[in-house]
Amino acid sequence: MSDNAIAMERTRPNIDLTDHAVTLVIVCLVGLVMNTVGPAIPLADGFVGMVVIYLITMVGLLLTRFAPFYLPSVAWISLVGILATLPWTPGSEWIVEQAKSVNFLALATPALAYAGFAIAKKEIEVAKHSGWKLALVACLVFLGTYAGSVLVAELILRLQGA
């Protein structure tokens, strides 16, 4: 084994598949509830779609752990999902049909809320040390982003109306 391969193997994170599997079951259950309550997709349809997404994710995590070369788990999971849904892959129509019964906004909302809480703890400490300057910069960034969005939307609306 070359020095480069040994160094690469040392940087590969040790993924606990059991821990990830249990965590994903909990996330899928929360997502299933959100999928049923929010967009009112029948529970049975959402369940099958969620199982398909769970299996794609677990295959990607297995590849992250055992592949002969390292790629981050998000890359492996994306590759598995892409390969599973390519038109020439056997069963891809069924996989796509099942995944359509999962509203991805219902899945994203709890994940983004958790990410917001996780970031908020760190950012509160930064805000305590930075003071009013950070708040001013944040407000200017929000204002600039909003103004830029308004300008782009106005431009598109005018071009469509012409």
mmCIF file of C-alpha atoms in Angstrom:
data_model
loop_
_atom_site.group_PDB
_atom_site.id
_atom_site.type_symbol
_atom_site.label_atom_id
_atom_site.label_comp_id
_atom_site.label_asym_id
_atom_site.label_seq_id
_atom_site.Cartn_x
_atom_site.Cartn_y
_atom_site.Cartn_z
ATOM 1 C CA MET A 1 0.000 0.000 0.000
ATOM 2 C CA SER A 2 1.419 3.388 -0.949
ATOM 3 C CA ASP A 3 1.912 6.247 1.497
ATOM 4 C CA ASN A 4 -0.824 8.204 -0.270
ATOM 5 C CA ALA A 5 -3.311 5.327 0.135
ATOM 6 C CA ILE A 6 -2.418 4.980 3.809
ATOM 7 C CA ALA A 7 -2.889 8.723 4.350
ATOM 8 C CA MET A 8 -6.231 8.587 2.529
ATOM 9 C CA GLU A 9 -7.367 5.641 4.647
ATOM 10 C CA ARG A 10 -6.487 7.567 7.825
ATOM 11 C CA THR A 11 -8.645 10.515 6.769
ATOM 12 C CA ARG A 12 -11.700 8.329 6.058
ATOM 13 C CA PRO A 13 -14.209 8.872 8.859
ATOM 14 C CA ASN A 14 -15.303 5.775 10.730
ATOM 15 C CA ILE A 15 -19.027 5.560 10.088
ATOM 16 C CA ASP A 16 -21.080 3.658 12.643
ATOM 17 C CA LEU A 17 -23.682 2.099 10.339
ATOM 18 C CA THR A 18 -25.920 0.942 13.196
ATOM 19 C CA ASP A 19 -26.067 4.436 14.660
ATOM 20 C CA HIS A 20 -26.778 5.936 11.255
ATOM 21 C CA ALA A 21 -29.447 3.318 10.516
ATOM 22 C CA VAL A 22 -31.295 4.026 13.776
ATOM 23 C CA THR A 23 -31.005 7.785 13.305
ATOM 24 C CA LEU A 24 -32.312 7.492 9.752
ATOM 25 C CA VAL A 25 -35.302 5.448 10.957
ATOM 26 C CA ILE A 26 -36.163 8.258 13.386
ATOM 27 C CA VAL A 27 -35.708 10.897 10.677
ATOM 28 C CA CYS A 28 -37.876 8.853 8.293
ATOM 29 C CA LEU A 29 -40.618 8.535 10.910
ATOM 30 C CA VAL A 30 -40.612 12.293 11.525
ATOM 31 C CA GLY A 31 -40.571 12.872 7.769
ATOM 32 C CA LEU A 32 -43.451 10.438 7.322
ATOM 33 C CA VAL A 33 -45.532 12.322 9.873
ATOM 34 C CA MET A 34 -44.699 15.637 8.179
ATOM 35 C CA ASN A 35 -45.465 14.091 4.786
ATOM 36 C CA THR A 36 -48.873 12.885 5.970
ATOM 37 C CA VAL A 37 -49.880 16.006 7.906
ATOM 38 C CA GLY A 38 -48.563 18.745 5.600
ATOM 39 C CA PRO A 39 -49.316 17.824 1.983
ATOM 40 C CA ALA A 40 -51.887 15.172 3.068
ATOM 41 C CA ILE A 41 -50.251 12.319 1.177
ATOM 42 C CA PRO A 42 -51.733 8.955 2.246
ATOM 43 C CA LEU A 43 -49.652 7.238 4.914
ATOM 44 C CA ALA A 44 -49.169 3.993 2.935
ATOM 45 C CA ASP A 45 -47.921 5.841 -0.179
ATOM 46 C CA GLY A 46 -45.540 7.971 1.847
ATOM 47 C CA PHE A 47 -44.284 4.942 3.778
ATOM 48 C CA VAL A 48 -43.213 3.042 0.659
ATOM 49 C CA GLY A 49 -41.517 6.156 -0.744
ATOM 50 C CA MET A 50 -39.730 6.725 2.546
ATOM 51 C CA VAL A 51 -38.503 3.108 2.605
ATOM 52 C CA VAL A 52 -37.086 3.558 -0.912
ATOM 53 C CA ILE A 53 -35.258 6.731 0.149
ATOM 54 C CA TYR A 54 -34.020 4.995 3.304
ATOM 55 C CA LEU A 55 -32.603 2.087 1.302
ATOM 56 C CA ILE A 56 -30.858 4.411 -1.169
ATOM 57 C CA THR A 57 -29.320 6.288 1.749
ATOM 58 C CA MET A 58 -28.148 3.111 3.490
ATOM 59 C CA VAL A 59 -26.559 1.759 0.288
ATOM 60 C CA GLY A 60 -24.718 5.077 -0.065
ATOM 61 C CA LEU A 61 -23.514 4.846 3.542
ATOM 62 C CA LEU A 62 -22.342 1.263 2.987
ATOM 63 C CA LEU A 63 -20.341 2.427 -0.021
ATOM 64 C CA THR A 64 -18.874 5.273 2.030
ATOM 65 C CA ARG A 65 -17.712 2.773 4.621
ATOM 66 C CA PHE A 66 -16.485 -0.074 2.432
ATOM 67 C CA ALA A 67 -15.597 1.326 -1.003
ATOM 68 C CA PRO A 68 -11.937 0.933 -1.966
ATOM 69 C CA PHE A 69 -11.615 4.714 -2.294
ATOM 70 C CA TYR A 70 -13.103 7.487 -0.205
ATOM 71 C CA LEU A 71 -15.887 9.825 -1.240
ATOM 72 C CA PRO A 72 -18.063 11.726 1.245
ATOM 73 C CA SER A 73 -21.355 10.032 2.084
ATOM 74 C CA VAL A 74 -23.393 12.735 0.369
ATOM 75 C CA ALA A 75 -21.576 11.919 -2.893
ATOM 76 C CA TRP A 76 -22.182 8.180 -2.584
ATOM 77 C CA ILE A 77 -25.836 8.642 -1.630
ATOM 78 C CA SER A 78 -26.353 11.006 -4.566
ATOM 79 C CA LEU A 79 -24.653 8.573 -6.953
ATOM 80 C CA VAL A 80 -26.808 5.673 -5.757
ATOM 81 C CA GLY A 81 -29.956 7.780 -6.126
ATOM 82 C CA ILE A 82 -28.948 8.909 -9.604
ATOM 83 C CA LEU A 83 -28.059 5.396 -10.749
ATOM 84 C CA ALA A 84 -31.271 3.965 -9.279
ATOM 85 C CA THR A 85 -33.418 6.445 -11.189
ATOM 86 C CA LEU A 86 -31.687 6.445 -14.576
ATOM 87 C CA PRO A 87 -34.179 5.456 -17.314
ATOM 88 C CA TRP A 88 -32.231 2.335 -18.326
ATOM 89 C CA THR A 89 -31.912 1.026 -14.764
ATOM 90 C CA PRO A 90 -34.348 -1.877 -14.214
ATOM 91 C CA GLY A 91 -37.127 -0.786 -11.868
ATOM 92 C CA SER A 92 -36.315 2.921 -12.107
ATOM 93 C CA GLU A 93 -39.900 3.830 -13.038
ATOM 94 C CA TRP A 94 -41.147 2.196 -9.850
ATOM 95 C CA ILE A 95 -38.482 3.899 -7.724
ATOM 96 C CA VAL A 96 -39.320 7.307 -9.211
ATOM 97 C CA GLU A 97 -43.057 6.695 -8.716
ATOM 98 C CA GLN A 98 -42.537 5.783 -5.058
ATOM 99 C CA ALA A 99 -40.238 8.747 -4.430
ATOM 100 C CA LYS A 100 -42.862 11.076 -5.931
ATOM 101 C CA SER A 101 -45.108 10.239 -2.987
ATOM 102 C CA VAL A 102 -42.638 11.901 -0.606
ATOM 103 C CA ASN A 103 -42.891 15.666 -0.397
ATOM 104 C CA PHE A 104 -39.306 16.819 -0.077
ATOM 105 C CA LEU A 105 -40.324 20.141 1.470
ATOM 106 C CA ALA A 106 -41.875 18.128 4.312
ATOM 107 C CA LEU A 107 -38.513 16.382 4.744
ATOM 108 C CA ALA A 108 -36.458 19.555 4.486
ATOM 109 C CA THR A 109 -38.414 21.598 7.036
ATOM 110 C CA PRO A 110 -37.424 19.600 10.162
ATOM 111 C CA ALA A 111 -33.848 19.195 8.884
ATOM 112 C CA LEU A 112 -33.464 22.914 8.283
ATOM 113 C CA ALA A 113 -35.030 23.727 11.644
ATOM 114 C CA TYR A 114 -32.517 21.446 13.377
ATOM 115 C CA ALA A 115 -29.660 22.998 11.404
ATOM 116 C CA GLY A 116 -30.880 26.433 12.450
ATOM 117 C CA PHE A 117 -30.850 25.438 16.113
ATOM 118 C CA ALA A 118 -27.386 23.896 15.801
ATOM 119 C CA ILE A 119 -25.988 26.990 14.110
ATOM 120 C CA ALA A 120 -27.776 29.356 16.479
ATOM 121 C CA LYS A 121 -25.837 28.108 19.516
ATOM 122 C CA LYS A 122 -22.516 28.876 17.854
ATOM 123 C CA GLU A 123 -23.671 32.156 16.379
ATOM 124 C CA ILE A 124 -24.941 33.496 19.709
ATOM 125 C CA GLU A 125 -21.415 33.274 21.104
ATOM 126 C CA VAL A 126 -20.024 35.044 18.024
ATOM 127 C CA ALA A 127 -22.713 37.735 18.297
ATOM 128 C CA LYS A 128 -21.857 38.355 21.967
ATOM 129 C CA HIS A 129 -18.260 39.119 21.033
ATOM 130 C CA SER A 130 -18.949 40.988 17.790
ATOM 131 C CA GLY A 131 -21.692 43.282 19.024
ATOM 132 C CA TRP A 132 -23.635 45.795 16.949
ATOM 133 C CA LYS A 133 -21.246 45.681 13.977
ATOM 134 C CA LEU A 134 -22.241 42.123 13.156
ATOM 135 C CA ALA A 135 -25.943 43.022 13.385
ATOM 136 C CA LEU A 136 -25.425 45.974 11.030
ATOM 137 C CA VAL A 137 -23.558 43.850 8.477
ATOM 138 C CA ALA A 138 -26.242 41.131 8.693
ATOM 139 C CA CYS A 139 -29.022 43.667 8.072
ATOM 140 C CA LEU A 140 -27.148 45.127 5.102
ATOM 141 C CA VAL A 141 -26.612 41.648 3.651
ATOM 142 C CA PHE A 142 -30.321 40.826 4.057
ATOM 143 C CA LEU A 143 -31.288 44.138 2.470
ATOM 144 C CA GLY A 144 -28.878 43.631 -0.429
ATOM 145 C CA THR A 145 -30.101 40.078 -1.033
ATOM 146 C CA TYR A 146 -33.717 41.236 -0.979
ATOM 147 C CA ALA A 147 -33.030 44.181 -3.304
ATOM 148 C CA GLY A 148 -31.120 41.910 -5.705
ATOM 149 C CA SER A 149 -33.992 39.429 -5.760
ATOM 150 C CA VAL A 150 -36.482 42.208 -6.427
ATOM 151 C CA LEU A 151 -34.378 43.556 -9.294
ATOM 152 C CA VAL A 152 -34.014 40.129 -10.916
ATOM 153 C CA ALA A 153 -37.738 39.406 -10.540
ATOM 154 C CA GLU A 154 -38.672 42.815 -11.953
ATOM 155 C CA LEU A 155 -36.327 42.323 -14.901
ATOM 156 C CA ILE A 156 -37.804 38.906 -15.687
ATOM 157 C CA LEU A 157 -41.372 40.202 -15.397
ATOM 158 C CA ARG A 158 -40.619 43.105 -17.734
ATOM 159 C CA LEU A 159 -38.946 40.816 -20.268
ATOM 160 C CA GLN A 160 -41.920 38.437 -20.232
ATOM 161 C CA GLY A 161 -44.374 41.300 -20.639
ATOM 162 C CA ALA A 162 -42.515 42.785 -23.626
#
